[in-house]
Every structure is written in C-alpha cells, then in structure tokens.
XYZ file of C-alpha atoms in Angstrom:
701
model
C 160.534 -92.227 -110.114
C 157.798 -92.987 -112.364
C 157.291 -92.265 -115.717
C 154.064 -90.470 -115.439
C 156.102 -88.221 -112.763
C 158.993 -87.375 -114.971
C 156.501 -85.980 -117.489
C 155.519 -83.872 -115.351
C 158.817 -82.267 -113.546
C 158.966 -81.407 -117.246
C 156.274 -79.541 -117.789
C 157.734 -77.346 -115.199
C 159.871 -74.687 -117.232
C 159.027 -71.063 -115.632
C 161.516 -68.980 -113.620
C 161.236 -69.406 -110.372
C 162.058 -66.424 -108.769
C 162.591 -66.204 -104.694
C 161.108 -63.815 -102.741
C 164.388 -61.437 -101.738
C 162.991 -60.439 -98.028
C 166.347 -59.199 -96.639
C 170.509 -60.114 -98.175
C 172.971 -62.324 -96.997
C 176.512 -60.926 -99.412
C 177.226 -57.297 -98.155
C 179.219 -57.771 -94.862
C 180.378 -55.100 -92.353
C 184.900 -54.402 -91.711
C 184.312 -56.819 -89.263
C 183.260 -59.453 -91.982
C 180.205 -60.610 -89.736
C 176.929 -59.228 -91.974
C 174.843 -56.604 -91.113
C 171.715 -56.605 -89.433
C 168.626 -55.226 -89.767
C 167.716 -51.855 -86.926
C 164.008 -50.785 -86.540
C 165.178 -46.989 -85.065
C 167.570 -45.391 -86.940
C 171.318 -44.519 -86.214
C 170.498 -40.932 -84.092
C 174.076 -39.715 -85.625
C 174.478 -41.323 -88.300
C 171.116 -41.809 -89.123
C 171.357 -45.349 -90.770
C 168.641 -47.187 -90.410
C 167.041 -50.846 -91.799
C 169.992 -52.642 -93.132
C 173.409 -51.368 -90.700
C 175.983 -52.298 -89.518
C 176.578 -49.984 -85.850
C 174.294 -50.291 -83.072
C 174.087 -47.010 -80.953
C 177.383 -47.711 -79.379
C 178.882 -47.846 -82.782
C 176.913 -44.516 -83.179
C 178.368 -42.880 -79.628
C 181.910 -43.653 -81.256
C 181.901 -41.805 -84.481
C 179.670 -38.971 -82.727
C 182.648 -38.620 -80.542
C 185.351 -39.798 -83.056
C 184.037 -37.009 -85.466
C 184.381 -34.034 -81.993
C 187.653 -34.561 -81.904
C 188.357 -33.344 -85.022
C 186.928 -30.337 -84.132
C 186.403 -29.233 -88.486
C 185.827 -25.634 -88.350
C 184.236 -25.502 -91.670
C 180.401 -26.377 -91.981
C 180.946 -28.339 -96.345
C 184.080 -30.042 -94.841
C 182.571 -31.425 -91.428
C 178.796 -32.151 -93.401
C 181.590 -34.833 -95.591
C 183.174 -35.913 -94.103
C 181.325 -36.764 -90.573
C 179.259 -39.159 -94.239
C 182.389 -40.395 -94.421
C 183.232 -42.165 -91.013
C 179.467 -42.678 -90.777
C 180.148 -45.140 -93.985
C 181.833 -47.668 -91.704
C 177.777 -47.910 -90.889
C 176.586 -49.264 -94.346
C 176.015 -52.235 -95.086
C 177.952 -52.047 -98.052
C 181.125 -51.487 -95.679
C 183.338 -54.459 -95.184
C 183.463 -52.989 -99.725
C 183.684 -50.049 -99.513
C 186.287 -50.599 -96.448
C 188.071 -53.200 -98.858
C 188.023 -56.331 -96.082
C 190.063 -58.982 -98.478
C 192.446 -56.854 -98.956
C 193.345 -55.517 -95.489
C 191.081 -52.921 -93.891
C 191.434 -48.757 -94.719
C 190.747 -46.477 -93.430
C 188.755 -44.514 -95.846
C 186.153 -45.698 -97.581
C 186.568 -45.890 -101.695
C 185.527 -42.840 -102.760
C 183.451 -42.094 -106.021
C 185.976 -41.261 -108.797
C 184.823 -38.354 -111.400
C 184.863 -41.715 -114.083
C 182.623 -43.767 -111.964
C 179.038 -44.155 -112.306
C 176.314 -43.018 -109.036
C 175.700 -45.111 -106.758
C 173.028 -43.361 -106.622
C 171.565 -42.806 -111.137
C 173.825 -44.718 -113.651
C 173.488 -42.497 -116.085
C 174.525 -39.384 -113.202
C 178.049 -39.133 -113.289
C 179.924 -38.063 -110.247
C 183.266 -37.177 -108.448
C 182.309 -37.189 -104.270
C 186.239 -37.610 -104.483
C 186.797 -33.980 -106.083
C 184.500 -32.806 -103.699
C 186.458 -34.276 -100.482
C 189.214 -32.702 -102.078
C 187.747 -28.931 -103.422
C 185.656 -28.458 -99.831
C 187.978 -29.678 -97.191
C 191.598 -29.269 -99.095
C 192.680 -26.371 -97.045
C 190.863 -27.495 -94.431
C 192.280 -27.695 -90.839
C 191.309 -31.480 -89.000
C 192.487 -32.618 -86.576
C 192.784 -36.823 -85.713
C 192.189 -37.117 -90.108
C 191.572 -40.230 -91.075
C 192.662 -39.606 -93.683
C 196.880 -38.932 -92.198
C 197.184 -43.271 -91.356
C 197.203 -43.504 -95.709
C 199.666 -41.935 -95.652
C 201.889 -45.652 -94.980
C 203.682 -46.418 -98.794
C 202.013 -42.971 -100.398
C 203.480 -39.905 -102.081
C 202.733 -37.068 -99.354
C 203.903 -36.026 -96.872
C 206.914 -37.285 -93.940
C 204.042 -40.007 -92.224
C 205.099 -38.465 -88.767
C 204.380 -34.997 -90.350
C 201.527 -33.673 -87.471
C 200.076 -31.415 -90.237
C 196.317 -31.849 -90.499
C 195.747 -30.334 -93.749
C 195.355 -32.508 -97.200
C 196.824 -30.657 -98.463
C 199.742 -30.781 -96.083
C 199.094 -34.582 -97.566
C 198.778 -34.990 -101.037
C 200.531 -33.259 -103.596
C 197.211 -32.703 -106.045
C 193.649 -34.131 -106.731
C 194.433 -36.071 -108.850
C 197.028 -38.402 -105.789
C 194.476 -37.455 -103.069
C 191.594 -39.428 -105.797
C 194.464 -41.532 -106.709
C 194.774 -43.350 -103.400
C 191.313 -43.360 -101.410
C 188.801 -42.561 -105.393
C 187.680 -45.701 -107.352
C 189.789 -46.742 -110.051
C 189.476 -45.042 -113.345
C 187.448 -46.851 -115.686
C 185.010 -49.088 -112.708
C 181.364 -48.652 -112.889
C 179.153 -48.927 -109.050
C 178.504 -53.129 -110.522
C 181.988 -53.657 -111.130
C 183.018 -51.353 -107.054
C 181.601 -50.416 -104.864
C 182.444 -46.544 -103.815
C 180.979 -44.066 -101.850
C 179.022 -41.198 -103.045
C 178.031 -39.306 -100.022
C 175.217 -41.044 -99.093
C 173.930 -44.609 -97.931
C 175.492 -46.779 -100.903
C 172.645 -48.178 -103.025
C 172.719 -50.709 -106.305
C 171.640 -50.160 -109.508
C 168.328 -51.937 -110.563
C 167.336 -49.962 -114.034
C 168.635 -52.286 -115.682
C 166.458 -55.399 -117.327
C 167.056 -59.020 -115.069
C 169.871 -60.732 -117.139
C 168.465 -63.935 -118.500
C 168.963 -67.713 -117.360
C 170.866 -70.049 -119.504
C 169.037 -71.511 -122.092
C 170.567 -75.047 -120.579
C 173.237 -76.656 -119.093
C 175.112 -79.937 -120.866
C 177.257 -82.407 -119.301
C 179.820 -84.943 -120.520
C 179.686 -88.927 -118.832
C 183.785 -89.473 -118.303
C 183.999 -91.911 -116.013
C 181.706 -95.054 -113.938
C 182.716 -94.099 -110.359
C 180.845 -93.712 -108.277
C 182.118 -90.669 -105.063
C 180.957 -88.803 -102.774
C 183.939 -86.058 -102.836
C 185.864 -84.550 -106.088
C 189.508 -81.957 -104.640
C 191.861 -80.528 -108.144
C 195.352 -81.607 -107.242
C 196.410 -78.552 -105.591
C 199.821 -77.992 -108.236
C 197.674 -76.635 -110.464
C 197.411 -79.996 -112.819
C 194.935 -81.623 -114.805
C 193.838 -83.912 -112.233
C 191.803 -84.359 -109.337
C 191.677 -86.878 -106.016
C 188.432 -88.512 -105.715
C 186.838 -90.243 -102.771
C 184.427 -93.005 -102.447
C 181.844 -93.432 -98.907
C 183.194 -96.850 -97.881
C 186.997 -95.783 -97.642
C 188.874 -94.867 -100.803
C 190.834 -92.349 -102.242
C 191.839 -92.224 -105.822
C 194.025 -90.166 -108.083
C 192.546 -88.847 -111.929
C 193.871 -87.750 -114.889
C 191.095 -85.535 -116.009
C 191.129 -85.045 -120.408
C 190.880 -82.297 -122.133
C 187.594 -80.674 -122.622
C 186.416 -81.524 -125.462
C 189.177 -84.296 -125.664
C 186.722 -87.639 -126.481
C 188.812 -88.824 -123.518
C 187.725 -90.050 -120.078
C 189.694 -90.588 -116.829
C 192.220 -92.499 -116.011
C 191.914 -93.619 -113.403
C 193.477 -97.388 -110.862
C 190.586 -98.871 -109.302
C 192.846 -101.174 -108.293
C 195.705 -98.875 -106.291
C 194.153 -96.361 -104.980
C 196.016 -92.967 -103.245
C 194.705 -93.858 -99.949
C 192.876 -96.926 -98.929
C 191.262 -96.286 -95.413
C 188.158 -98.558 -95.016
C 190.094 -100.803 -91.808
C 189.657 -97.062 -89.803
C 186.796 -95.802 -91.977
C 183.212 -97.511 -90.378
C 180.823 -97.391 -93.321
C 176.986 -98.723 -92.712
C 173.930 -96.576 -95.401
C 174.675 -93.662 -92.880
C 178.402 -93.714 -92.463
C 181.927 -93.415 -93.954
C 184.016 -91.024 -95.915
C 182.016 -87.561 -96.141
C 185.423 -84.384 -96.768
C 188.161 -84.346 -97.710
C 190.867 -82.010 -98.026
C 194.412 -80.807 -99.245
C 196.538 -79.121 -97.277
C 197.117 -75.618 -99.590
C 200.703 -76.349 -99.470
C 200.053 -79.796 -100.211
C 202.598 -79.638 -103.372
C 205.361 -79.127 -100.908
C 204.546 -80.565 -97.206
C 201.843 -83.587 -99.066
C 199.553 -82.929 -95.772
C 195.989 -83.418 -96.628
C 193.013 -84.413 -94.494
C 189.608 -86.953 -94.415
C 186.722 -86.345 -92.716
C 184.272 -89.341 -91.638
C 183.096 -91.397 -89.487
C 184.125 -94.307 -86.811
C 182.914 -97.143 -84.143
C 184.105 -96.921 -81.307
C 183.250 -100.498 -80.499
C 184.749 -101.534 -83.191
C 188.441 -99.374 -82.801
C 189.745 -98.692 -80.083
C 190.477 -95.713 -81.682
C 188.036 -94.578 -81.650
C 186.857 -92.533 -78.521
C 186.300 -89.309 -78.047
C 183.970 -86.390 -75.689
C 179.894 -87.025 -76.643
C 178.626 -83.571 -78.647
C 175.241 -83.973 -76.291
C 176.895 -83.539 -73.486
C 177.016 -80.691 -69.998
C 178.590 -77.863 -71.685
C 175.718 -78.164 -74.656
C 172.428 -78.928 -71.350
C 172.734 -82.124 -72.875
C 172.603 -85.435 -70.721
C 172.892 -88.870 -72.879
C 172.586 -91.141 -70.897
C 168.798 -89.918 -71.578
C 169.182 -89.679 -75.104
C 167.036 -92.890 -76.555
C 168.867 -95.302 -78.573
C 168.956 -95.061 -81.778
C 166.364 -97.128 -84.414
C 169.225 -100.008 -84.370
C 169.891 -99.998 -81.472
C 173.639 -98.448 -81.219
C 173.659 -95.391 -77.646
C 174.584 -92.635 -77.888
C 178.235 -91.614 -78.762
C 179.030 -94.439 -80.155
C 179.702 -93.297 -83.679
C 182.290 -90.632 -84.052
C 182.578 -87.428 -86.443
C 186.976 -87.603 -87.391
C 188.623 -85.563 -89.291
C 192.576 -87.674 -89.537
C 195.579 -86.219 -90.993
C 197.744 -88.225 -93.738
C 200.885 -87.430 -95.516
C 201.870 -88.504 -98.971
C 204.626 -90.746 -100.364
C 206.468 -87.476 -101.105
C 209.011 -88.522 -104.039
C 211.862 -86.251 -103.799
C 210.295 -83.552 -101.686
C 207.255 -82.844 -103.939
C 205.321 -84.330 -103.475
C 203.305 -83.466 -106.403
C 203.843 -86.710 -107.864
C 203.437 -89.109 -105.122
C 200.662 -91.961 -105.894
C 199.888 -93.236 -103.020
C 200.237 -91.608 -99.047
C 201.026 -93.849 -95.479
C 197.400 -96.242 -94.825
C 198.271 -94.657 -91.719
C 197.431 -91.073 -90.096
C 199.819 -88.970 -88.735
C 197.311 -87.676 -85.931
C 193.631 -87.208 -85.429
C 192.788 -83.674 -85.777
C 188.915 -83.910 -84.288
C 186.941 -85.882 -82.809
C 183.664 -85.862 -81.349
C 180.432 -88.650 -80.445
C 177.515 -88.044 -82.395
C 174.165 -87.878 -80.532
C 172.159 -89.247 -83.141
C 172.920 -91.288 -86.175
C 171.840 -88.798 -89.064
C 172.691 -84.840 -89.571
C 176.371 -85.669 -89.504
C 177.438 -82.925 -92.178
C 181.123 -83.519 -92.255
C 182.709 -81.636 -95.699
C 185.945 -79.981 -94.847
C 187.888 -77.403 -97.714
C 190.501 -75.136 -97.166
C 189.135 -71.609 -97.001
C 191.243 -68.792 -98.970
C 192.701 -67.981 -95.539
C 194.112 -71.480 -95.584
C 191.966 -72.072 -92.447
C 189.970 -75.646 -92.136
C 186.305 -74.975 -91.836
C 183.999 -77.568 -90.664
C 180.354 -78.425 -91.518
C 177.809 -80.586 -88.947
C 175.000 -80.835 -89.449
C 172.705 -81.275 -86.035
C 173.345 -84.400 -84.974
C 169.601 -85.557 -86.142
C 165.754 -86.393 -85.810
C 163.317 -83.984 -86.347
C 163.537 -80.959 -85.368
C 167.242 -81.038 -83.510
C 165.118 -81.508 -80.287
C 167.557 -80.362 -77.285
C 168.383 -77.330 -80.526
C 171.536 -78.073 -80.451
C 172.133 -75.923 -83.781
C 170.534 -72.904 -82.092
C 173.062 -73.734 -78.434
C 175.929 -71.427 -78.984
C 178.278 -74.259 -76.944
C 177.348 -76.994 -79.177
C 179.487 -77.862 -82.443
C 176.716 -78.872 -84.063
C 173.883 -77.538 -86.696
C 177.803 -75.383 -87.341
C 180.469 -74.790 -89.606
C 183.877 -74.441 -87.900
C 186.894 -72.892 -89.021
C 189.749 -74.519 -87.610
C 194.142 -74.153 -88.055
C 195.815 -76.983 -88.389
C 199.380 -74.809 -88.278
C 199.322 -74.702 -85.442
C 198.987 -77.479 -83.554
C 199.570 -76.950 -79.147
C 201.071 -79.074 -77.094
C 198.233 -81.929 -75.561
C 198.402 -80.297 -72.122
C 197.278 -77.160 -74.027
C 194.288 -79.201 -75.812
C 193.681 -80.484 -72.978
C 193.317 -76.855 -70.619
C 191.425 -75.293 -73.816
C 189.174 -78.087 -74.257
C 189.374 -78.611 -77.536
C 187.779 -82.119 -79.731
C 192.022 -82.772 -81.588
C 194.711 -81.293 -82.605
C 194.225 -77.869 -83.250
C 194.128 -74.275 -82.575
C 191.622 -71.605 -83.081
C 191.645 -69.134 -85.246
C 192.596 -65.636 -83.061
C 189.309 -63.832 -85.767
C 187.399 -66.034 -84.486
C 183.684 -64.895 -83.262
C 184.456 -65.459 -80.123
C 186.353 -63.276 -79.438
C 184.005 -60.907 -78.980
C 181.393 -63.117 -78.433
C 182.405 -64.880 -75.620
C 179.664 -66.862 -75.255
C 179.748 -69.092 -78.438
C 182.368 -72.079 -78.806
C 186.101 -71.300 -80.362
C 185.664 -73.401 -82.736
C 182.682 -72.303 -84.263
C 182.190 -69.337 -87.346
C 178.530 -69.638 -88.197
C 175.203 -71.539 -86.147
C 172.072 -72.525 -86.707
C 172.473 -75.073 -90.080
C 170.270 -78.682 -90.165
C 172.756 -80.164 -91.867
C 175.504 -78.110 -94.483
C 175.220 -80.522 -97.566
C 178.409 -78.679 -99.716
C 180.018 -75.735 -99.177
C 182.098 -74.060 -101.787
C 183.926 -70.399 -101.611
C 183.763 -68.504 -105.002
C 187.993 -68.968 -106.769
C 186.665 -64.893 -107.763
C 185.174 -63.715 -104.657
C 186.882 -64.880 -101.588
C 184.358 -63.858 -99.660
C 181.454 -65.742 -101.321
C 181.202 -68.132 -99.365
C 178.335 -70.770 -99.869
C 176.028 -74.036 -98.703
C 173.921 -75.416 -99.390
C 171.601 -76.586 -95.959
C 169.013 -79.747 -96.526
C 165.224 -78.714 -94.782
C 163.206 -80.881 -93.592
C 159.876 -80.613 -93.457
C 158.702 -78.561 -97.426
C 162.444 -76.419 -97.748
C 165.901 -76.624 -99.167
C 168.399 -73.099 -98.982
C 171.525 -72.350 -99.844
C 172.622 -69.243 -97.390
C 175.833 -67.426 -97.993
C 178.205 -67.741 -94.994
C 179.688 -64.992 -92.347
C 181.886 -64.863 -89.943
C 179.223 -65.376 -87.218
C 175.724 -65.801 -89.204
C 172.693 -67.205 -88.014
C 170.647 -69.166 -90.744
C 167.693 -70.228 -88.014
C 167.963 -73.396 -87.418
C 165.499 -74.968 -85.010
C 163.419 -71.746 -85.475
C 162.827 -71.173 -89.588
C 163.319 -72.910 -92.328
C 164.322 -71.877 -94.878
C 162.467 -68.178 -95.124
C 159.245 -69.362 -92.369
C 159.116 -70.004 -89.539
C 159.726 -73.725 -87.767
C 155.634 -73.966 -86.929
C 156.595 -77.019 -84.519
C 158.539 -74.775 -82.693
C 157.432 -72.003 -83.129
C 154.038 -72.871 -81.727
C 155.744 -74.665 -78.576
C 157.700 -71.584 -77.921
C 157.355 -67.541 -78.006
C 157.145 -66.713 -81.524
C 159.981 -64.808 -82.359
C 160.625 -62.874 -86.128
C 164.229 -63.000 -87.510
C 165.158 -60.183 -87.073
C 164.628 -60.308 -82.792
C 167.081 -62.749 -83.046
C 169.149 -61.315 -86.432
C 168.802 -64.324 -88.532
C 169.768 -64.200 -91.883
C 168.198 -65.036 -94.629
C 168.855 -67.809 -96.979
C 169.840 -66.004 -101.217
C 168.404 -69.355 -102.230
C 167.015 -73.103 -102.846
C 163.456 -73.896 -103.720
C 160.282 -75.774 -102.559
C 160.112 -80.197 -101.976
C 156.927 -79.963 -104.863
C 159.069 -78.442 -106.942
C 160.706 -81.786 -106.950
C 158.698 -84.580 -105.490
C 155.774 -82.726 -104.977
C 153.836 -87.510 -104.344
C 156.660 -87.797 -102.437
C 156.863 -84.109 -100.876
C 160.528 -84.856 -100.091
C 164.201 -83.257 -101.719
C 167.416 -83.311 -100.596
C 169.878 -79.969 -101.899
C 172.947 -80.749 -103.420
C 174.891 -77.260 -103.230
C 177.274 -76.430 -106.024
C 179.834 -73.633 -107.339
C 180.013 -70.925 -108.344
C 180.524 -71.704 -112.553
C 183.903 -69.673 -113.487
C 185.673 -72.037 -116.129
C 185.621 -70.471 -119.894
C 183.755 -73.615 -121.655
C 180.373 -72.566 -121.543
C 180.410 -68.388 -120.915
C 176.735 -68.301 -120.829
C 176.783 -69.745 -117.636
C 180.024 -67.700 -115.891
C 179.924 -66.064 -112.900
C 176.396 -68.168 -112.008
C 175.629 -70.109 -108.799
C 174.909 -74.009 -109.972
C 173.345 -76.789 -107.564
C 170.545 -79.528 -107.965
C 168.901 -82.011 -106.052
C 168.983 -85.417 -105.251
C 167.070 -86.924 -107.367
C 168.560 -85.269 -109.894
C 165.648 -84.134 -112.321
C 166.056 -80.619 -111.635
C 169.170 -78.560 -111.983
C 169.738 -74.746 -110.682
C 171.299 -71.572 -111.822
C 171.763 -68.174 -110.078
C 172.346 -65.321 -110.865
C 172.857 -62.250 -108.354
C 171.938 -58.611 -109.600
C 172.165 -56.510 -109.124
C 176.808 -57.801 -108.904
C 177.457 -57.643 -105.691
C 174.334 -57.350 -103.648
C 173.294 -60.198 -102.286
C 170.263 -60.851 -104.203
C 170.048 -63.418 -106.711
C 167.362 -64.460 -109.070
C 167.249 -68.647 -109.452
C 166.775 -70.257 -112.209
C 165.265 -74.139 -113.455
C 167.561 -74.538 -116.018
C 166.617 -77.301 -118.143
C 169.605 -80.118 -118.805
C 171.362 -82.914 -121.075
C 173.405 -85.146 -122.062
C 175.984 -84.403 -125.722
C 175.216 -87.167 -127.249
C 178.832 -87.354 -128.041
C 179.469 -87.667 -124.799
C 183.328 -89.691 -124.144
C 181.064 -92.497 -122.468
C 178.368 -92.756 -123.914
C 174.993 -91.631 -121.747
C 170.653 -93.405 -120.428
C 168.406 -91.524 -120.536
C 164.640 -91.696 -118.260
C 162.061 -92.955 -120.258
C 159.661 -90.885 -121.944
C 162.063 -88.161 -121.576
C 165.884 -86.195 -122.884
C 166.455 -86.177 -118.893
C 170.019 -88.471 -118.794
C 169.667 -90.553 -115.987
C 172.109 -89.362 -113.707
C 170.703 -91.796 -110.800
C 171.761 -89.554 -107.464
C 173.644 -86.615 -107.360
C 175.868 -86.884 -104.543
C 178.054 -84.299 -105.120
C 179.691 -81.835 -107.433
C 182.544 -80.972 -107.956
C 185.994 -78.737 -109.224
C 188.755 -79.154 -110.947
C 191.676 -76.316 -112.040
C 190.447 -75.049 -114.699
C 186.995 -74.288 -112.438
C 185.694 -77.307 -115.134
C 182.578 -78.392 -112.230
C 181.623 -81.601 -112.299
C 178.456 -83.860 -111.268
C 179.094 -87.050 -109.189
C 176.183 -89.490 -109.067
C 175.239 -93.159 -108.163
C 176.315 -93.547 -111.916
C 179.713 -91.787 -113.457
C 181.046 -88.661 -113.168
C 179.528 -86.142 -114.991
C 181.112 -82.589 -116.421
C 179.565 -79.638 -117.484
C 180.352 -79.004 -121.171
C 179.933 -75.864 -124.021
C 176.276 -76.079 -124.163
C 176.087 -76.835 -128.257
C 177.434 -80.275 -127.886
C 174.061 -80.216 -126.402
C 172.437 -78.364 -128.819
C 171.781 -75.144 -126.581
C 171.866 -71.969 -128.118
C 174.738 -69.436 -125.992
C 175.596 -66.276 -128.248
C 178.418 -65.803 -126.196
C 180.468 -68.979 -127.669
C 182.697 -68.803 -130.326
C 182.653 -72.037 -132.009
C 185.314 -71.123 -134.774
C 187.411 -72.436 -132.054
C 185.724 -75.483 -131.284
C 186.772 -78.754 -133.240
C 184.622 -81.097 -132.488
C 185.819 -84.401 -130.129
C 186.703 -86.976 -132.054
C 183.624 -89.697 -132.001
C 184.272 -93.143 -129.563
C 185.287 -95.957 -131.478
C 183.395 -98.435 -130.087
C 185.441 -101.007 -132.408
C 188.182 -100.503 -130.128
C 188.584 -102.772 -127.241
C 189.159 -99.569 -124.943
C 185.469 -98.013 -125.823
C 183.852 -102.009 -125.868
C 185.036 -101.776 -122.035
C 183.413 -98.347 -121.598
C 180.575 -99.258 -123.676
C 179.947 -102.955 -120.738
C 181.364 -100.765 -118.334
C 178.447 -98.282 -118.589
C 175.587 -100.846 -119.294
C 177.238 -103.034 -115.456
C 176.423 -99.470 -113.982
C 173.260 -99.089 -115.415
C 172.567 -102.733 -113.858
C 173.907 -101.550 -110.503
C 172.028 -99.394 -110.229
C 168.527 -100.066 -110.525
C 168.784 -102.353 -108.460
C 171.229 -101.383 -105.575
C 169.894 -100.417 -102.218
C 173.006 -97.211 -102.243
C 170.215 -94.771 -103.285
C 168.581 -95.732 -99.447
C 172.211 -95.262 -98.220
C 172.460 -92.164 -99.602
C 168.951 -90.644 -98.848
C 168.812 -92.781 -95.329
C 172.391 -89.905 -94.107
C 170.809 -86.628 -96.677
C 167.906 -86.338 -95.405
C-alpha cells in the first residue's frame, strides 16, 4: 500500500456511526432473536419487533382466560405480565441466562422506569397492592415457590397472600435487584420495554496503544484453561506452542521455544495458500482431562486419513460431478475441513503441567469435503454452555452460486454447535447421518425447525472470520463476517438466526442475486441485520477490497477507557474500530474508527509505516484474549498487546497513573535485547518480501 494512500487514510478521522434499522441482541425466551410483525398481536397488542407469533398470542389468551380473574384492575396487570413474554427483550426480562423464570423481572420501587429515567416506578408494589387478595386460578406466581419463602409448594391457594407473607417478600423474589437501574437490569413496568436514550452518547476512546511482545506469526491464540499467564499459539502450517505471557508494564516478552512445539501436526495438515490450521479450542476442563481440538484442512490425494462425505451432495441439492475444478485443477471435495481431537501428555493427574501433546489424534470429531478452495472459515471455540461452536463459510465462489448459506440441508455458510462430551457409537453416527464423533445438543434450533440440519445453530453467513463470547455477558455471541463487494459486517449471533447471505450483504440487498430473483426484504425472510461494520471504501478505496477481522469485547482493567467496547480491525492493519453499545442491552452500537500506535517503550521495538505514526503491523490475522482479559493482535509481523493508553500519549480520564510504574526500558547492550533487535529486523525484511500476505488474503476474501 503506497504512502499516499496511507496519508489519505489518516485524514479520515470522523466518527463513523452505522444506521440501525434493526437491533440484533434482544433475545426471546427461546434464545432466538425477535422478528418483525406487520400487524399487532390481537390479544397482547405488541407490534414491531416481537417474540410471539399469532399462535403464541392465542395460547397466552387461553392461559389468561383460564385464570378467571374477577378483579378488572388485577386482570389488566396480570395480562400485561403474561404478554411480556412477547416483548423483544423477553430473554432478558425472564433471565434465560440463569434459567428461565415464570415471571419477568418486575420494576421495583427503587428502579427507574423504562418510560422515563426521572420517573420512579413501583410496578411490583402495584401488582401486590392490586392483586394480593384477588383469587387467581393457575396463578403464574405459584411455580416460583420452589426454594422461596412462602406457603408450601403443594398449596391450592390462589391469592398472593397465600404464597407470600408480605409485599417485601414478594418484591424481593420477583422485583429487580435493589439499587439497579434500567440500563443495568431490564425490568418490566407494565408496558413494552423502551430503553432510555436521553443522555449523551458515550464518546469514543482517544486511541488504542499497543506493545509488541513477540515476533512469531500465528493465526490462533487461546488462553490456557488453567487460568495461568500462559497461552497456546498455533500457526497455519500445523504447529502449536505453549507460551508464557509477560506481566503488563513489565517490559518483558513472550517466553516461547520455537524449536519445541506443544504439538506438531504438520504431517496431517495440508498447508498451501488458502489451507492449513484454521482453529484451536481447549476443553473447559482441559486442566484435568487434557482434551483439545484443532480445526484444519487435509488433502485426500496425499493422505489416506483424509476422507469423508462431500458437502455438495443430494441432501443439499448439489451434484459434485457438475462442479468445475478449481483454478489449480483440484477436483471438488479433494480438500476437507477437519476437526481432530488431541490429548496432552498428562503429568500425574494434572494436564495443566503438560509441556507437550501426543502427536497422534484421539479421534476425528468432524470431517467434510469442500466444494471449492475458499471460504471455509474453520474457527472453533467452546461456548459458556461447554458446547463446541464451529464456524463454516459458504464454500467459496462468487455469490455462493449453489446458495449453500441459505440451504438448511447444507452445513456451508453456517455456525454449528456440537456436543463433544457425549459421543455416540459408530452405528448411531451412521444411522443419524453425522459427520463425525459428536452428538447433537438437545436444544439446537432443529428441535423447532425440522427442515434444519441438526448441527446448525445459525445460518446465512459468508465467511465468518473470528467470533467470540463476551466474558461478562455470555449471551453476546459476536461474529465478524467477510463481505464480498462493498461491506464488512459484525453480527450478534442468536439461536436459529439467519444473517442474510447471499440475499443480503451487510445492510443492503445483493443486487447481483436479487435482480435475478424475486426482490425479497430482510423482514420477509426474518433476516437479522448486522450491528456494526464498515464499507470497503473506508479502508482501501483504490483497490476496492477489504477483509474484516473479528475481535473481543474489552474486559481488562489495563485500559479502563476501552472497557465494554467491542474491538475489531481490517486485514490491512491501517484501521481499527471500537464499538460501544448504547443503551446497554439494546443491541444498538455506535462504532468509531480509532487511532492506534505502538508504545515507544515497547519491549520489542515497532517499525512505523513511512510518513505516518501508524505501526507497521503488516496484516492482522486474528485477535486473542488472555486469562486477565487483555487483548492481543496477531499479525504477520508479530504478537501485539493492548496496553494502557498513556504509554502512547492518549489521554484517558479513567486511568489512575499514580498506581502505574513505567516499565523498564530494554537494555540495548544485553545479549537478549540484541537478539530481539536482530529478530525484529529479520522479521521486517521477511515481511517486505514474503508472500504470506498473498497466502492469507486469498484465503479470507
């Protein structure tokens, strides 16, 4: 990229706020995203974004009538409580993260109303005052007696006073936590939830400061599950290393022995331009059981172990014999995407002490032939539910010509969710038509949609490149999805969600597809808009291409001004963004392009792009997160960590500089520092002349 273009990029500093025609985070009680209804529900009256269809509405009406409430005022309140399950925020109202409740969280006397922050509501008190002595059959409050203070569970009474000793007991059980606000905990006050927008939008951080702590080039980083200051790094060729990370502000570098990898799987991995190790995941109980997984590609021409069904098959309405060979002459489904399970060499009873792994895989968890050489993503990660999530692209070729992403019988263009703890027998795997050694979680979306392949958690993605769960809000499952012509997007993933590809790219229809088919809107298909992203022209106007790299919600205390913001970047490493959700829990994000630089006291000196203050990162491959929630940027020139902003002279009013000591400056005369400097120079030279960028670019775009 020429210095002229870099200079132009530096002039683009204005705030970039995306339109928000729809929000994606709000979840229903079934963990699915709400959908748009064109008419109001007849009984409940909700309209717009809702969690109920007409059948759900009818069921609620029948439930309400069965309660036979004699008092009109109480009946009105209980009807609103029943109908709150149709609210687009019902997942939060009914606390699905901790186990669904039978009653929504009721706004308490000390909780600000969703209608007006200045107004104090006591909806919970109002319910008690109005209904406490009213006889209600099949009361929705009765099931909540389990483990609560009140009448015996088997009581046949139907008054609140039969169940609860006082208003205080009642509201302590069903009301919002004392002292909370609507932005901290969504509560129900008798009307559809409406989050406050009456305060100033949060200002973006002044900048992101990085330090360079390693020279290696890696695609994957996973924090050691034992909670230590160690992490695993994997390169595309097939090697995994266990590294010790230095303390922030210590002036130290990564401790990693290149000559002694934790695992060497290069004999199994097919590494060639777009292929290699794409993902790595360690079992949540790795410290005890030593189980971990690699996602990679194999070549069935070169390896007898590389075998399995083709993703282009009759179930997916695809005939592999009609597919054209790739540009290199490779036949369809010669290359496979694989998840293989490995085991650490356990010392005693603790895998956390293991320094190496058994090079022979334990089993093939998943294997599937690829129709084309591109867009096979391949990231794997364990969710907070301990299931394995598997990101798969649309298989490649422009405009997804076989419409794999929208095909419910194809696993291409999907996010999958697998149970690797309960492995069926070989006979069961064959009878169930599974693609390997795993089982299907019982609450996968196929339970409700019988047309959907059981592995699928979400669909309609093009090439998801790096997803993560928010460590503080596990329901925030966020994925960056690589665009095609104009737009790179970030999606909040929900159960059964459809994210639009190939019909839509970002917020707009894919004209090349829609012009040849019936013009279909997002609402017609119940598709979900992205929550943030950027257009290609923002990053690379001359070449007209870009490729998004998904990141993490920042949860470290190192840079307090970044707290709670989602950080992501572009492959070209000249642009990064920080997105702030506002209001909290709304699914609406304000996105800002932020300056970034490398600290002058970085343990490994950073080179700069000519005539700019931007560090020469090369190309950003992935982000990583350690056990202290510090964020790392993995590039082809090395490993960089986000540090406190003052080290790059960015102001942050939340930073307590009195508690921070400056890191010791690296001593140039020491042998280790001299070696580091030589390695840095070597790395920059390799960067200038290597084809690694072309390799990765051809894979991800």
